[in-house]
Amino acid sequence: FTITPNAGYGIENVTVDGASVGTPATYTFAALNADHTLAATFAQYEYTITAIAGNGGNITPAGVTPMFYNGDQTYTIAAATGYHIEDVYVDGASVGAVTTYTFTDVQANHTIAATFAPNEYTITVNQPANGNINPGTMTVLYGATPTFVITPATGYNVATITLNGTNVMANATNVNGTYTYTLPAVAANQTLTATMTLKTFTITATAGANGSIAPAGT
């Protein structure tokens, strides 16, 4: 007798007269001198899909998912806040920065892995006339808190410091006319600007009796 499972199945057990003889693909009765029974059971093949997510995101469903022969399974890939999908690999081969992937007609074990990278943002620094902001324009990663020093030229004062058009001078530290400003955790492109004004001084003219100073007063 030949025991043949259907596609996607394997021989689970073969019994002769109620006793297991393992999982043979053939069985021969020799020197027959009595009635006999031959029975076979079959089991559907099972496979696994292993999902691996790097730092900065996740794959759903996570971990190891059991699969039956010819089954389908869809995965969702999502980046955490401040990150983006860098690449997705199926069985070690890149399929691009996809957000979903479906295994169809599964007939083997598989792996799906995703890598993520922090977002990059640009801090655009508009250098003021009669002063400078140091450092200048830069690229930073999500969550960075870069610090800038705003220095007026000789004879000038810092008048305003603006971030994306909003005056943030009250949040800067002033030491002898030079300001230091630290950005909040960066989560988008930013623009930093400063303006300068000429310093002004007061001269008070006072003349005693019997003379004058021109111009008089303050």
mmCIF file of C-alpha atoms in Angstrom:
data_model
loop_
_atom_site.group_PDB
_atom_site.id
_atom_site.type_symbol
_atom_site.label_atom_id
_atom_site.label_comp_id
_atom_site.label_asym_id
_atom_site.label_seq_id
_atom_site.Cartn_x
_atom_site.Cartn_y
_atom_site.Cartn_z
ATOM 1 C CA PHE A 1 0.000 0.000 0.000
ATOM 2 C CA THR A 2 1.136 3.538 -0.779
ATOM 3 C CA ILE A 3 0.184 6.311 1.632
ATOM 4 C CA THR A 4 0.074 9.744 -0.025
ATOM 5 C CA PRO A 5 -0.947 12.993 1.686
ATOM 6 C CA ASN A 6 -2.667 15.780 -0.196
ATOM 7 C CA ALA A 7 -0.744 18.978 -1.008
ATOM 8 C CA GLY A 8 -0.003 20.882 2.173
ATOM 9 C CA TYR A 9 -0.368 17.827 4.369
ATOM 10 C CA GLY A 10 1.995 15.248 5.791
ATOM 11 C CA ILE A 11 1.544 11.729 7.119
ATOM 12 C CA GLU A 12 0.782 12.012 10.823
ATOM 13 C CA ASN A 13 0.496 8.301 11.711
ATOM 14 C CA VAL A 14 -0.031 4.874 10.159
ATOM 15 C CA THR A 15 -1.577 2.010 12.118
ATOM 16 C CA VAL A 16 -1.746 -1.682 11.255
ATOM 17 C CA ASP A 17 -4.394 -3.605 13.123
ATOM 18 C CA GLY A 18 -4.628 -0.663 15.524
ATOM 19 C CA ALA A 19 -0.894 -0.489 16.277
ATOM 20 C CA SER A 20 1.233 2.441 15.093
ATOM 21 C CA VAL A 21 3.972 1.679 12.598
ATOM 22 C CA GLY A 22 5.163 5.309 12.319
ATOM 23 C CA THR A 23 4.824 7.425 9.198
ATOM 24 C CA PRO A 24 5.867 5.191 6.287
ATOM 25 C CA ALA A 25 4.955 6.170 2.728
ATOM 26 C CA THR A 26 4.386 2.486 1.870
ATOM 27 C CA TYR A 27 3.401 -0.618 3.810
ATOM 28 C CA THR A 28 3.508 -4.238 2.718
ATOM 29 C CA PHE A 29 1.533 -7.097 4.251
ATOM 30 C CA ALA A 30 3.531 -10.318 3.876
ATOM 31 C CA ALA A 31 2.326 -13.942 4.016
ATOM 32 C CA LEU A 32 -1.300 -13.061 4.624
ATOM 33 C CA ASN A 33 -3.173 -15.547 6.777
ATOM 34 C CA ALA A 34 -5.766 -13.278 8.421
ATOM 35 C CA ASP A 35 -7.794 -10.115 7.948
ATOM 36 C CA HIS A 36 -5.982 -6.816 8.630
ATOM 37 C CA THR A 37 -6.677 -3.101 8.855
ATOM 38 C CA LEU A 38 -4.461 -0.296 7.584
ATOM 39 C CA ALA A 39 -5.256 3.274 8.626
ATOM 40 C CA ALA A 40 -3.508 6.572 8.035
ATOM 41 C CA THR A 41 -4.008 10.047 9.474
ATOM 42 C CA PHE A 42 -2.714 13.254 7.989
ATOM 43 C CA ALA A 43 -1.867 16.664 9.420
ATOM 44 C CA GLN A 44 -1.751 20.016 7.694
ATOM 45 C CA TYR A 45 1.717 21.512 7.414
ATOM 46 C CA GLU A 46 2.400 24.453 9.746
ATOM 47 C CA TYR A 47 4.805 27.302 9.109
ATOM 48 C CA THR A 48 5.869 30.421 10.992
ATOM 49 C CA ILE A 49 6.336 34.056 10.043
ATOM 50 C CA THR A 50 8.704 35.929 12.340
ATOM 51 C CA ALA A 51 8.338 39.720 12.555
ATOM 52 C CA ILE A 52 11.255 41.826 13.812
ATOM 53 C CA ALA A 53 11.028 45.597 14.350
ATOM 54 C CA GLY A 54 14.038 47.804 15.038
ATOM 55 C CA ASN A 55 14.108 50.805 17.346
ATOM 56 C CA GLY A 56 11.703 53.583 16.412
ATOM 57 C CA GLY A 57 8.661 51.634 15.250
ATOM 58 C CA ASN A 58 6.716 48.401 15.242
ATOM 59 C CA ILE A 59 5.306 45.609 13.081
ATOM 60 C CA THR A 60 1.802 44.220 13.701
ATOM 61 C CA PRO A 61 1.337 41.358 14.417
ATOM 62 C CA ALA A 62 4.587 41.161 16.341
ATOM 63 C CA GLY A 63 6.776 38.165 17.075
ATOM 64 C CA VAL A 64 6.109 34.693 15.673
ATOM 65 C CA THR A 65 2.819 33.994 13.886
ATOM 66 C CA PRO A 66 1.906 30.340 13.120
ATOM 67 C CA MET A 67 0.579 29.721 9.616
ATOM 68 C CA PHE A 68 -1.099 26.814 7.845
ATOM 69 C CA TYR A 69 -0.282 25.768 4.307
ATOM 70 C CA ASN A 70 -1.667 28.189 1.680
ATOM 71 C CA GLY A 71 -2.536 30.774 4.348
ATOM 72 C CA ASP A 72 -2.340 34.559 3.939
ATOM 73 C CA GLN A 73 -1.094 37.087 6.499
ATOM 74 C CA THR A 74 -0.933 40.891 6.298
ATOM 75 C CA TYR A 75 1.529 42.958 8.347
ATOM 76 C CA THR A 76 1.359 46.659 9.198
ATOM 77 C CA ILE A 77 4.573 48.624 9.660
ATOM 78 C CA ALA A 78 4.389 51.903 11.594
ATOM 79 C CA ALA A 79 7.069 54.359 12.715
ATOM 80 C CA ALA A 80 7.006 55.953 16.157
ATOM 81 C CA THR A 81 6.626 59.709 16.532
ATOM 82 C CA GLY A 82 9.716 61.440 15.200
ATOM 83 C CA TYR A 83 10.804 58.434 13.136
ATOM 84 C CA HIS A 84 10.218 57.143 9.611
ATOM 85 C CA ILE A 85 10.385 53.717 8.011
ATOM 86 C CA GLU A 86 13.870 53.261 6.610
ATOM 87 C CA ASP A 87 13.416 49.854 4.941
ATOM 88 C CA VAL A 88 11.446 46.611 5.151
ATOM 89 C CA TYR A 89 13.030 43.228 4.465
ATOM 90 C CA VAL A 90 11.189 40.012 3.592
ATOM 91 C CA ASP A 91 13.327 36.906 3.947
ATOM 92 C CA GLY A 92 16.352 39.206 3.913
ATOM 93 C CA ALA A 93 15.477 41.052 0.690
ATOM 94 C CA SER A 94 14.425 44.710 0.663
ATOM 95 C CA VAL A 95 10.857 45.518 -0.395
ATOM 96 C CA GLY A 96 11.226 49.251 0.262
ATOM 97 C CA ALA A 97 9.799 51.512 2.959
ATOM 98 C CA VAL A 98 6.306 50.002 2.738
ATOM 99 C CA THR A 99 3.641 50.446 5.418
ATOM 100 C CA THR A 100 1.923 47.085 4.748
ATOM 101 C CA TYR A 101 3.022 43.730 3.404
ATOM 102 C CA THR A 102 0.973 40.573 2.724
ATOM 103 C CA PHE A 103 2.284 37.024 2.579
ATOM 104 C CA THR A 104 0.037 34.958 0.292
ATOM 105 C CA ASP A 105 -0.175 31.198 -0.290
ATOM 106 C CA VAL A 106 2.356 30.473 2.466
ATOM 107 C CA GLN A 107 4.280 27.256 1.841
ATOM 108 C CA ALA A 108 7.444 27.920 3.860
ATOM 109 C CA ASN A 109 8.730 29.772 6.912
ATOM 110 C CA HIS A 110 9.287 33.503 6.407
ATOM 111 C CA THR A 111 10.706 36.546 8.167
ATOM 112 C CA ILE A 112 9.756 40.203 7.920
ATOM 113 C CA ALA A 113 11.957 42.891 9.453
ATOM 114 C CA ALA A 114 11.725 46.677 9.513
ATOM 115 C CA THR A 115 14.285 49.343 10.282
ATOM 116 C CA PHE A 116 13.472 52.904 11.312
ATOM 117 C CA ALA A 117 15.448 56.162 11.401
ATOM 118 C CA PRO A 118 14.887 59.419 13.287
ATOM 119 C CA ASN A 119 13.506 62.310 11.256
ATOM 120 C CA GLU A 120 15.884 65.113 10.306
ATOM 121 C CA TYR A 121 14.879 68.764 10.438
ATOM 122 C CA THR A 122 16.504 72.000 9.267
ATOM 123 C CA ILE A 123 17.060 74.959 11.581
ATOM 124 C CA THR A 124 17.328 77.923 9.215
ATOM 125 C CA VAL A 125 19.244 80.817 10.749
ATOM 126 C CA ASN A 126 18.715 84.236 9.188
ATOM 127 C CA GLN A 127 21.855 86.172 10.061
ATOM 128 C CA PRO A 128 21.034 89.713 11.194
ATOM 129 C CA ALA A 129 22.662 92.908 10.020
ATOM 130 C CA ASN A 130 25.048 94.349 12.653
ATOM 131 C CA GLY A 131 25.419 91.093 14.576
ATOM 132 C CA ASN A 132 25.488 87.336 14.212
ATOM 133 C CA ILE A 133 23.897 84.078 15.350
ATOM 134 C CA ASN A 134 26.232 81.189 16.070
ATOM 135 C CA PRO A 135 26.058 78.472 14.861
ATOM 136 C CA GLY A 136 24.288 79.145 11.585
ATOM 137 C CA THR A 137 21.819 77.012 9.657
ATOM 138 C CA MET A 138 22.016 73.333 10.674
ATOM 139 C CA THR A 139 20.342 69.953 10.358
ATOM 140 C CA VAL A 140 19.292 68.164 13.550
ATOM 141 C CA LEU A 141 17.511 64.950 14.514
ATOM 142 C CA TYR A 142 14.056 64.743 16.041
ATOM 143 C CA GLY A 143 14.059 65.817 19.686
ATOM 144 C CA ALA A 144 17.315 67.809 19.500
ATOM 145 C CA THR A 145 17.620 71.004 21.564
ATOM 146 C CA PRO A 146 20.351 73.066 19.872
ATOM 147 C CA THR A 147 21.675 76.236 21.515
ATOM 148 C CA PHE A 148 22.427 79.475 19.666
ATOM 149 C CA VAL A 149 24.408 82.538 20.732
ATOM 150 C CA ILE A 150 23.173 85.898 19.430
ATOM 151 C CA THR A 151 25.877 88.576 19.531
ATOM 152 C CA PRO A 152 25.406 92.224 18.488
ATOM 153 C CA ALA A 153 28.122 94.151 16.682
ATOM 154 C CA THR A 154 29.926 96.941 18.537
ATOM 155 C CA GLY A 155 27.547 99.833 19.121
ATOM 156 C CA TYR A 156 24.394 97.709 18.760
ATOM 157 C CA ASN A 157 21.914 95.910 21.001
ATOM 158 C CA VAL A 158 19.882 92.789 20.313
ATOM 159 C CA ALA A 159 16.349 94.062 19.716
ATOM 160 C CA THR A 160 14.382 90.885 18.967
ATOM 161 C CA ILE A 161 14.898 87.124 18.741
ATOM 162 C CA THR A 162 12.164 85.287 16.863
ATOM 163 C CA LEU A 163 11.485 81.607 16.278
ATOM 164 C CA ASN A 164 9.129 80.971 13.372
ATOM 165 C CA GLY A 165 7.956 84.569 13.660
ATOM 166 C CA THR A 166 7.276 84.491 17.400
ATOM 167 C CA ASN A 167 9.380 86.643 19.703
ATOM 168 C CA VAL A 168 11.242 84.352 22.117
ATOM 169 C CA MET A 169 13.640 86.916 23.555
ATOM 170 C CA ALA A 170 12.123 86.489 27.020
ATOM 171 C CA ASN A 171 13.278 82.861 26.943
ATOM 172 C CA ALA A 172 16.879 83.754 26.134
ATOM 173 C CA THR A 173 19.663 84.406 28.647
ATOM 174 C CA ASN A 174 21.355 87.815 28.469
ATOM 175 C CA VAL A 175 24.958 88.189 29.577
ATOM 176 C CA ASN A 176 26.413 91.647 28.913
ATOM 177 C CA GLY A 177 24.248 92.112 25.841
ATOM 178 C CA THR A 178 24.964 88.709 24.308
ATOM 179 C CA TYR A 179 21.985 86.338 24.305
ATOM 180 C CA THR A 180 21.914 82.556 24.495
ATOM 181 C CA TYR A 181 18.802 80.752 23.290
ATOM 182 C CA THR A 182 18.040 77.014 23.379
ATOM 183 C CA LEU A 183 15.323 75.669 21.117
ATOM 184 C CA PRO A 184 12.634 73.400 22.550
ATOM 185 C CA ALA A 185 12.775 69.760 21.405
ATOM 186 C CA VAL A 186 12.703 69.969 17.616
ATOM 187 C CA ALA A 187 9.819 68.211 15.847
ATOM 188 C CA ALA A 188 9.631 70.289 12.644
ATOM 189 C CA ASN A 189 11.703 72.662 10.524
ATOM 190 C CA GLN A 190 12.419 75.927 12.350
ATOM 191 C CA THR A 191 13.524 79.464 11.448
ATOM 192 C CA LEU A 192 15.531 81.588 13.880
ATOM 193 C CA THR A 193 15.944 85.333 13.320
ATOM 194 C CA ALA A 194 17.318 88.290 15.284
ATOM 195 C CA THR A 195 17.335 92.053 14.777
ATOM 196 C CA MET A 196 19.722 94.674 16.107
ATOM 197 C CA THR A 197 19.305 98.352 17.004
ATOM 198 C CA LEU A 198 21.870 101.081 17.503
ATOM 199 C CA LYS A 199 22.771 101.815 21.111
ATOM 200 C CA THR A 200 21.609 105.198 22.320
ATOM 201 C CA PHE A 201 23.236 107.381 24.997
ATOM 202 C CA THR A 202 22.106 110.454 26.893
ATOM 203 C CA ILE A 203 24.196 113.639 27.218
ATOM 204 C CA THR A 204 22.895 116.164 29.676
ATOM 205 C CA ALA A 205 24.195 119.736 29.225
ATOM 206 C CA THR A 206 24.102 122.070 32.231
ATOM 207 C CA ALA A 207 25.471 125.609 32.184
ATOM 208 C CA GLY A 208 26.313 127.557 35.291
ATOM 209 C CA ALA A 209 25.597 131.256 35.861
ATOM 210 C CA ASN A 210 27.007 133.796 33.430
ATOM 211 C CA GLY A 211 27.251 131.430 30.414
ATOM 212 C CA SER A 212 25.491 128.870 28.285
ATOM 213 C CA ILE A 213 25.894 125.533 26.510
ATOM 214 C CA ALA A 214 24.253 124.886 23.190
ATOM 215 C CA PRO A 215 22.331 122.780 22.706
ATOM 216 C CA ALA A 216 21.074 122.898 26.238
ATOM 217 C CA GLY A 217 19.284 120.219 28.235
ATOM 218 C CA THR A 218 19.229 116.493 27.564
#
